[in-house]
Amino acid sequence: MSDPKAKKSLSDDSCCQDGKSRRLVIASTIGVSAACALFPFAAGLTSILDPVVRNSGSTAKVPWTRVTSVINLPDDGKPAKFEIILAEVKDAWTTYKNVPVGAVYISRKGDEVIAFNLKCPHLGCAVDYRSKTNDYFCPCHNSTFGLDGSVTDANSPSPRGLDTMHTKIEDKFVWIRFQQYRPNIAEKIPLS
Amino acid sequence: MSKFLDWLDNRSGIRGLVKEALYEKVPGGARWRYVWGSCLTFAFFTQVVTGTLLWMSYSPSAQTAWESVYFIQYEIWGGWFLRGVHHYMAQAMIVLLVLHLMQVMIDGAYRAPRELNFWFGIALMGVTLALSLTGYLLPWDQKGFWATAVATNLIAEVPLIGPMLQKIVVGGVEYGHQTITRFFALHAGILPAALIGLVVGHIYLFRKHGIHVKEPRPKKDSYFWPDQILKDGVACLAVLLAVVILTLYFKGAPLGPPADPSNEFPARPEWYFLFLFQLLKYVPAFWGAVIIPIALGLLIFIQPFIGSSRKGHQFNIGFWWCLLAGSAGLTFLAFSEDRENLNHGAAVREAEWQAERVVEIAQEDGIPPTGAVTLLRQDRENRGRRIFAAQCSSCHRYNGHDGRGYLVEDDQSAPELAGFASVDWTTKLLNYDHYISPEYFGGTAFKEGTMAKKVLKKFDAEETKLLPQVALLLSDLAKLPYQEPLSEEKRERLMDVFYDDLACIDCHDIDSEGEGSAPDLTGYGTRKWMIDFINNPEHERFYGKKNDRMPAYGRDKKLSTEEIEIVVDWIRSTPADL
Ligand code: HEM
Ligand code: FES
């Protein structure tokens, strides 16, 4: 280990070969070692990145889900909370049938229904409807939203209003396309 | 023996190594202020051992993570203790980190020639925090699930690659199997490996430059062994003792109800991250998650150079005190805001109830392959509370709340239903003052009805005295599971009061064919009576046209028959809280 001669030969280009081929040997050694060292990481690179290339579906594929009959909604615009139960949900190797995946607030005025994803567009906590103030409130970082979903308090950290879901009324039932959006940006970009 | 050691030393040089390790000089003598690094090493060692032992029973997947932690906590012999030690030692590590860091800053040990080692220390702090964050998710309970979802949403704040990075960490868009497997690989593989690598470098550099001595030196120089090691050992023992006491006192680490994306829970991180959580109430997430950490990180990075002057050193110390005080202040604010928020308290209590309940069911019926979350979703008691909260609580109350424990902001406009039809409940019902109070019919049209105005109010003192007897009779009809039935004679006697003394029979029927003008009390409060009533209170048997606002849940298909049965069974199952 502490042999002074060994140390010398390492830095001494003139020892056995001319400088050029010596440098080539060193470069090759470094290259070969680096390739060996990096190989296992490279082998796993695609697996790690798999979630990025795997697109779980565009908006077009989001199914219509039957949520509740219209009479369950008071027609004064007061929101009520409903679970969203999807017929099929895939999580890696498991396929679930009829599982709750989230919830929405739905309010109705006459024939018009409006539905909001319960998830706060800030960082994804669940918002509460407050009947005293007739608005929505996020208990995480105190964002407030009006009944139309818009941000009402300037101090709210949420960059956009509550996310409206596509809705339709068919056979006296409310149908919703349940969709999640990217958190904490002003634009509404579907997560997929 | 010594021959063997001679041989071993000859082949390995072990004596030199041990000597090198133990006979490090400690100028100025062993001191208590140097113990923190050793305590941290000990704490990490404990985490590696207890973590690996937990690993022997832990199973990372969406259907097995909570379930295996449940098994560790409630089934494995002493499993709760092992888990408790891992849980509280993780928190002790945070406290020790702060102590170690402050000692290094105050003593000036971060300055030349030890800059490099200071950076190693900061990196170690980051890795330890990352271990704590990833560990919080592993039990896959409500707390960890919701809080970590907020944390991973913050990753998206990183410019350009943020959203991609978030997907890589989460293993997709939604939380699921791949989130747990990835977090577990980080928690038990990558991060501990990084930590070990950094610790080796940290200790090597520490030895290279020797201990930084805080002047003035109190004593003669001594050696690491045994003087300093004794002090270190005693300090480690104190840490260990604190962790054991916490574990015993709290009966191990808490385990919330299983994660359920459809059962919202207010996200809160562990206490040592609360200051960041609170900060996000005041600054945009991009500032909180990117700009401020980078700015602070850069400043911390150059602190060894700032510290080369006296003024700079004082600035550095002041900086850390301010950072600590600021964090403590934010943490305090986070706690006090939550304490004042009644809904937050209710959410925490509901989760505690669910956690107890799911363990009860798991111990009785076992956990199906679909996981414990389905136990709670299907549990009639849990569903009863939720149906009541969603459908009934805008007018009725249950022990004054919405059935799940939340306060209802709307005024109560229909009777309190906890302990419905129990003796206490019917006794109050037949008391005029209670009858017209919001607790019963004060918020309804019946406040001005015949029963209030023409009956209860008009009774003379004699008759009023008899009312509790009718209440007893009425309650007996309900056959509540938690009340003893009356004897046959007693019931006969009370029937006489009902028929003759008070002549209730003029309007209400019991067991007769006649059509009274007021609700039929045959089988009042029984399971069947309640189901029929909720099905359609406008039925002739009940309020008929006089029904105030109560919806016909069954007739109008607002609730399924099963759901009505579930609420009824739940209401009838327990007496009211007093
Ligand atoms: C090689 C090292 C480690 C291994 C193999 C390991 C393994 C584990 C496992 C299997 C769990 C899940 C069990 C449970 O939640 O009860 C867990 C949880 C946890 N770990 Fe570790 N761990 C290691 C190091 C650490 C370190 C260094 C820290 C902290 C500084 C830490 C902090 C945590 C926390 C906070 C939890 C959550 C525990 C709870 O439920 O309260 N772990 N760890
Ligand atoms: S998650 Fe709603 S305010 Fe932050």
Short mmCIF file of C-alpha atoms in Angstrom, two decimals, chain A residues 47-49 51-52 56 71-72 78 81 83 91-94 96 99-102 118 122-126 130-132 139-142 157 180 182-184 191-192, chain B residues 61-63 146 149-150 153-154 157 163-164 167-168 171-174 176-178 181-182 261-262 264 266-268 277 280-281 285 337 377 386 404 409-410 556 558:
data_model
loop_
_atom_site.label_atom_id
_atom_site.label_comp_id
_atom_site.label_asym_id
_atom_site.label_seq_id
_atom_site.Cartn_x
_atom_site.Cartn_y
_atom_site.Cartn_z
CA SER A 47 -38.68 0.31 -15.18
CA ILE A 48 -38.19 3.43 -13.11
CA LEU A 49 -39.45 5.64 -15.92
CA PRO A 51 -44.97 5.60 -15.01
CA VAL A 52 -43.97 8.52 -17.23
CA SER A 56 -53.51 5.90 -18.01
CA ILE A 71 -84.70 14.18 -6.50
CA ASN A 72 -81.91 13.67 -4.00
CA LYS A 78 -77.55 23.82 -1.71
CA LYS A 81 -71.78 15.38 -1.26
CA GLU A 83 -69.24 9.31 -3.57
CA ASP A 91 -54.06 -0.15 -9.98
CA ALA A 92 -50.93 -1.84 -11.34
CA TRP A 93 -51.69 -5.56 -11.03
CA THR A 94 -55.08 -5.23 -9.33
CA TYR A 96 -61.09 -3.31 -8.71
CA VAL A 99 -64.94 0.91 -5.84
CA PRO A 100 -65.29 4.44 -4.51
CA VAL A 101 -62.51 6.59 -5.93
CA GLY A 102 -63.42 10.02 -4.66
CA LEU A 118 -63.95 17.41 -3.68
CA HIS A 122 -54.20 23.68 -4.32
CA LEU A 123 -52.59 20.47 -3.08
CA GLY A 124 -55.38 17.95 -3.01
CA CYS A 125 -57.05 18.04 0.42
CA ALA A 126 -60.82 17.56 0.55
CA ARG A 130 -70.03 25.38 5.02
CA SER A 131 -73.72 26.10 5.28
CA LYS A 132 -73.36 29.16 7.56
CA PRO A 139 -59.16 22.74 5.93
CA CYS A 140 -55.53 22.35 4.87
CA HIS A 141 -54.26 25.78 3.90
CA ASN A 142 -57.54 27.70 4.19
CA PRO A 157 -53.46 29.70 -1.82
CA GLN A 180 -58.69 14.72 -11.64
CA ARG A 182 -53.09 18.86 -12.10
CA PRO A 183 -52.78 20.53 -8.73
CA ASN A 184 -51.65 24.07 -8.08
CA LEU A 191 -54.14 14.18 -15.03
CA SER A 192 -53.43 11.15 -17.11
CA SER B 61 -49.00 -3.21 -1.36
CA ALA B 62 -52.34 -1.43 -1.22
CA GLN B 63 -54.12 -4.47 0.21
CA TRP B 146 -53.54 12.16 2.78
CA ALA B 149 -50.43 13.10 -1.18
CA VAL B 150 -49.96 16.78 -0.35
CA ASN B 153 -48.10 17.22 -5.07
CA LEU B 154 -45.38 19.64 -4.03
CA GLU B 157 -43.55 22.53 -8.31
CA PRO B 163 -44.74 16.67 -13.05
CA MET B 164 -42.57 13.91 -14.50
CA LYS B 167 -45.06 10.47 -11.55
CA ILE B 168 -41.78 8.64 -11.03
CA GLY B 171 -45.38 5.37 -9.61
CA GLY B 172 -48.21 6.78 -11.72
CA VAL B 173 -50.92 9.38 -11.49
CA GLU B 174 -52.94 7.99 -8.59
CA GLY B 176 -51.61 2.81 -5.35
CA HIS B 177 -49.43 -0.28 -5.18
CA GLN B 178 -46.57 1.35 -7.05
CA THR B 181 -43.38 -0.22 -3.43
CA ARG B 182 -41.43 2.84 -4.54
CA PRO B 261 -59.39 7.92 -1.21
CA SER B 262 -63.16 8.31 -0.88
CA GLU B 264 -61.55 12.39 3.19
CA PRO B 266 -57.61 16.57 6.75
CA ALA B 267 -53.96 16.07 5.83
CA ARG B 268 -51.42 16.89 8.51
CA PHE B 277 -47.33 22.87 6.23
CA LEU B 280 -47.91 26.93 2.70
CA LYS B 281 -50.88 28.85 4.09
CA ALA B 285 -46.34 26.38 -3.07
CA GLU B 337 -55.29 26.71 14.57
CA ARG B 377 -66.87 0.52 3.87
CA ARG B 386 -72.46 8.25 7.38
CA ARG B 404 -70.17 11.29 12.61
CA GLU B 409 -74.07 24.77 11.20
CA ASP B 410 -77.74 24.79 10.22
CA ASP B 556 -89.11 8.30 -3.18
CA LYS B 558 -83.79 8.48 -1.69
#
